[in-house]
Tab-separated table of C-alpha atoms and ligand atoms in Angstrom:
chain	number	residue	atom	x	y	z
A	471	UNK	CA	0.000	0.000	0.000
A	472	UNK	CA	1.341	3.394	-0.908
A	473	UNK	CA	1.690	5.488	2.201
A	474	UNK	CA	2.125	9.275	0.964
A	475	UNK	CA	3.886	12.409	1.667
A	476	UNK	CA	4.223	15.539	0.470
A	477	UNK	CA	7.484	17.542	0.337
A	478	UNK	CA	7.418	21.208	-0.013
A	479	UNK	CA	10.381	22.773	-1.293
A	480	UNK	CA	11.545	26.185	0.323
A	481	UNK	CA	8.717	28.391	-0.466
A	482	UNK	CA	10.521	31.093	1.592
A	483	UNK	CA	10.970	34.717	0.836
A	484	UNK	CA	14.297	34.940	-0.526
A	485	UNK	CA	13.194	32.500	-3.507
A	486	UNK	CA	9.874	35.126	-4.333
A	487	UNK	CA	9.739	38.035	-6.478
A	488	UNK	CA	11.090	40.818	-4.347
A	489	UNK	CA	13.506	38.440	-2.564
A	490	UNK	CA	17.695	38.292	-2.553
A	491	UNK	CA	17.483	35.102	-4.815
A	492	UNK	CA	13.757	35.226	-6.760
A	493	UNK	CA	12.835	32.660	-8.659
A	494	UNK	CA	11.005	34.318	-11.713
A	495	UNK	CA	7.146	33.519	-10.901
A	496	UNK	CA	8.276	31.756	-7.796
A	497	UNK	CA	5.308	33.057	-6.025
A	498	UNK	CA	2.617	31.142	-8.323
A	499	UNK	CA	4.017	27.615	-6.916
A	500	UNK	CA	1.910	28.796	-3.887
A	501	UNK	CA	-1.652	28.445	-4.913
A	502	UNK	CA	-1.208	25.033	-6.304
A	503	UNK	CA	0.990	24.148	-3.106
A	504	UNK	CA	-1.736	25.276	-0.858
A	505	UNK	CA	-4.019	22.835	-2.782
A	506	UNK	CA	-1.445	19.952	-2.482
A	507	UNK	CA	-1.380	20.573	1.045
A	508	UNK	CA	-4.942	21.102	1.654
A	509	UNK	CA	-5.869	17.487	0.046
A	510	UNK	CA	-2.718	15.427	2.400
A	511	UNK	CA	-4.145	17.077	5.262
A	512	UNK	CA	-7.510	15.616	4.840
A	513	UNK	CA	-6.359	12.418	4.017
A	514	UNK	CA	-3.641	12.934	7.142
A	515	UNK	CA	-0.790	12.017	5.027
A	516	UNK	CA	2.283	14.107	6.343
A	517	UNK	CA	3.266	17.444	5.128
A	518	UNK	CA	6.856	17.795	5.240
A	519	UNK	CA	8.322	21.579	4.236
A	520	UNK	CA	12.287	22.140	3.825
A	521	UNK	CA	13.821	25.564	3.881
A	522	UNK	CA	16.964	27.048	3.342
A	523	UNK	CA	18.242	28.093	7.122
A	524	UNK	CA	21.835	29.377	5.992
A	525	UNK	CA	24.120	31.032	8.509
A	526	UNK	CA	25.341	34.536	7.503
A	527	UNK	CA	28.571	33.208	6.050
A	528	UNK	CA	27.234	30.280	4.350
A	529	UNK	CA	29.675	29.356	2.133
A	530	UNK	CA	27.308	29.302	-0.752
A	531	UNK	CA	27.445	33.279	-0.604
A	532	UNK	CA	29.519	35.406	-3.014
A	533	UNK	CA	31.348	37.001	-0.247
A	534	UNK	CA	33.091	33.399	0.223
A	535	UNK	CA	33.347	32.775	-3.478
A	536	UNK	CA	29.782	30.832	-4.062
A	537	UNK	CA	27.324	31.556	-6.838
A	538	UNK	CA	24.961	32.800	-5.060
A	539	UNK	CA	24.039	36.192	-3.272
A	540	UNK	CA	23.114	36.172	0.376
A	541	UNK	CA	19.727	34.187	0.926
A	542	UNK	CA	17.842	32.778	3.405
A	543	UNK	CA	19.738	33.447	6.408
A	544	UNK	CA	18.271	32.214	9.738
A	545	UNK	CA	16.206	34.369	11.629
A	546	UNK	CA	15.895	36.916	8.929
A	547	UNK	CA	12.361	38.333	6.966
A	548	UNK	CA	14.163	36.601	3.489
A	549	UNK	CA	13.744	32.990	5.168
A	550	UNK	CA	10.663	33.243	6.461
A	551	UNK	CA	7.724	31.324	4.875
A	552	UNK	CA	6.128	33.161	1.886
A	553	UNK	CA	3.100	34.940	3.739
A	554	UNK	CA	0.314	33.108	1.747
A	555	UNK	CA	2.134	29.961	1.760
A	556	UNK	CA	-0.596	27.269	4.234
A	557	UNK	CA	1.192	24.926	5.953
A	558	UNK	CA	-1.256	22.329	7.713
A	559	UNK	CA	-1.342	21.593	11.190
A	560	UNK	CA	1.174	19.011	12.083
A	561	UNK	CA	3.693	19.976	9.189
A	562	UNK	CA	7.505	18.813	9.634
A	563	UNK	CA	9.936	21.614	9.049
A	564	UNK	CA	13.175	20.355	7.506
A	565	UNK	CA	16.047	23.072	7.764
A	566	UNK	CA	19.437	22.553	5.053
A	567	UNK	CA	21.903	24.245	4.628
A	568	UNK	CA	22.433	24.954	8.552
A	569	UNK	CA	26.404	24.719	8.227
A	570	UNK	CA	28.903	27.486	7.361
A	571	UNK	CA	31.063	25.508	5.323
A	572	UNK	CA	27.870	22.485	3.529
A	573	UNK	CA	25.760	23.578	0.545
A	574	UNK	CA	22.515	21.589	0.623
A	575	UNK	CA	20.705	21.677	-2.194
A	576	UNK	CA	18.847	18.604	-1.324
A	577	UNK	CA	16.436	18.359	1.999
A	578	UNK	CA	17.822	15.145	2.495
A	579	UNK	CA	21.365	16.553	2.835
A	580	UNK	CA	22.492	16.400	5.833
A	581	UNK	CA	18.885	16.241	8.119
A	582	UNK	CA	16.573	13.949	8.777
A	583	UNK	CA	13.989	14.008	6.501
A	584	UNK	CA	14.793	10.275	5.587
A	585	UNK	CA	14.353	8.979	8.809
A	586	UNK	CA	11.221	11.271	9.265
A	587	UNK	CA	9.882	9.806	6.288
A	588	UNK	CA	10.321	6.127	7.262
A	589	UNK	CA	9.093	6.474	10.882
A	590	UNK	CA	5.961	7.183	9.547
A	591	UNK	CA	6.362	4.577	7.061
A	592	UNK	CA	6.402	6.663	4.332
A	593	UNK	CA	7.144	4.922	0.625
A	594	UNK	CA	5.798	7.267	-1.841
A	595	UNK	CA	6.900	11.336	-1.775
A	596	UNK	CA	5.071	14.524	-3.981
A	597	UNK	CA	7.638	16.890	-4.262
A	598	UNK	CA	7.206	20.458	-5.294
A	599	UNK	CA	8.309	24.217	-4.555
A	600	UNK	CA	11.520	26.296	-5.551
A	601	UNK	CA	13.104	25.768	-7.296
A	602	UNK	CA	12.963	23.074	-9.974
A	603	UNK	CA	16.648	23.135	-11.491
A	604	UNK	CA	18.102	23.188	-7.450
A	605	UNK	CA	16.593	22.252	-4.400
A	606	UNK	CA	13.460	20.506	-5.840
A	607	UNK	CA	15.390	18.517	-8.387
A	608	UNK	CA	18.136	17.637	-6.049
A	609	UNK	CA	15.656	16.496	-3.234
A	610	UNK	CA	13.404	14.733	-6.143
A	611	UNK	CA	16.894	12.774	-7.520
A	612	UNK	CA	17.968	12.387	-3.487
A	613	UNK	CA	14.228	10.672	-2.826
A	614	UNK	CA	14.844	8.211	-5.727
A	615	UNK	CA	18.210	7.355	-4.949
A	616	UNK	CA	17.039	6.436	-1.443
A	617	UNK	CA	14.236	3.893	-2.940
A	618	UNK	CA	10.940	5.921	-2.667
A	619	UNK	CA	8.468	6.249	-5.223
A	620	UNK	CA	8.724	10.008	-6.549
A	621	UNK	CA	6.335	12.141	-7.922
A	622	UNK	CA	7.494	15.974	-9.030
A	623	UNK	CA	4.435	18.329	-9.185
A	624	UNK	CA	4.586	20.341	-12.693
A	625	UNK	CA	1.832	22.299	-11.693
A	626	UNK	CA	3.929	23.661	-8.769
A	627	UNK	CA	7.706	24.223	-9.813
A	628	UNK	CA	9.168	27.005	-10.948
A	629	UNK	CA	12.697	27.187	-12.323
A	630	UNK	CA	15.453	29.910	-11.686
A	631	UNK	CA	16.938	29.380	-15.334
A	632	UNK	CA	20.287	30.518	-14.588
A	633	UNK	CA	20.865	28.978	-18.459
A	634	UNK	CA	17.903	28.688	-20.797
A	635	UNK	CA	16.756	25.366	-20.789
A	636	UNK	CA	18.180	24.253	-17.226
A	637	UNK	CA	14.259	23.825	-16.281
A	638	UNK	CA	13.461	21.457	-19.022
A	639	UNK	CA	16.925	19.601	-18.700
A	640	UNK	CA	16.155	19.358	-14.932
A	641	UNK	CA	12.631	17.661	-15.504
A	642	UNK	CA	14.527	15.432	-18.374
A	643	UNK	CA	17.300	14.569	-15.312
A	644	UNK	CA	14.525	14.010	-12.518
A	645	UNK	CA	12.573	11.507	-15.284
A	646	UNK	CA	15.188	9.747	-16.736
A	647	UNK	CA	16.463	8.997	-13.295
A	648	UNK	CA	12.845	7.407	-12.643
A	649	UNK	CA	10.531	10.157	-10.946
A	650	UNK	CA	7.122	10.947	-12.490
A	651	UNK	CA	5.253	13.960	-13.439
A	652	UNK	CA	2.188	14.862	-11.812
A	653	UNK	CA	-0.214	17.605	-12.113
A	654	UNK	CA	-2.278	19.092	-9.697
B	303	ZN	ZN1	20.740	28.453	-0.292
């Protein structure tokens, strides 16, 4: 028997229009997230929801030499939860990225989302938020890796695009590597 969960992929600030590192549209993953959400709650399958929680000198910063500019650091407005973002009752935060000197694209990176997920007995994972080329991919590619049947939400991705085409080439990755497409 499948026993579901849904992962939601930093829907913080930083990652909106208006924040350090926006993902272009990033904001309308929110809606269909909120939907997502809505229907595991009533069938109380668990709601997990990573975030990026990076110290001020994460070494993914550009004042260290990393790609990106600062983001997400703990404790800040930027890493806070997008204000329309719904998170049910009962949903398991999942902070990355937590260590000066570890990137962590992936929310099973160095936590404990894995071990979340099988305490509750968890085989099959929904996986959607910002953004679809990084963290979502990364946690998508992580989830089959570690044997659980892996659903990406198209409906509910948005892509940063630092290339043209590294959205489409991330959805080719995430497939060919076994995960399925799923609209809302
Ligand atoms: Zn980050």
């Amino acid at each position: 028997m499948p026993r579901k969960a849904l992962i939601i992929v930093d829907v913080q600030n930083d990652f909106c229009p208006g924040g350090a590192l926006a993902v272009p549209a990033g904001d309308e993953v929110i809606a269909p997230l909120n939907r997502w959400a809505e229907r595991f709650s009533t069938e109380s399958w668990p709601v997990f929801a990573t975030r990026d929680w990076h110290p001020a000198d994460h070494v993914s910063f550009r004042a260290r030499g990393g790609p990106w500019p600062a983001h997400c650091v703990q404790g800040t407005p930027g890493a806070s939860w997008h204000p329309d973002l719904r998170l049910p009752p009962g949903t398991v935060v999942i902070s990355k990225g937590d260590h000066p000197d570890r990137e962590a694209y992936s929310g099973f990176e160095g936590t404990d989302l894995e071990r979340r997920l099988r305490e509750l007995g968890v085989n099959e994972v929904y996986v959607g938020g910002l953004a679809t080329d990084y963290c979502v991919k990364n946690t998508v590619l992580d989830a089959v890796r570690r044997g659980f049947t892996t659903y990406f939400l198209t409906d509910a991705c948005r892509a940063v695009n630092v290339q043209p085409g590294d959205a489409d080439r991330a959805i080719a990755e995430m497939e060919a590597a076994g995960a399925r497409p799923i609209a809302g």
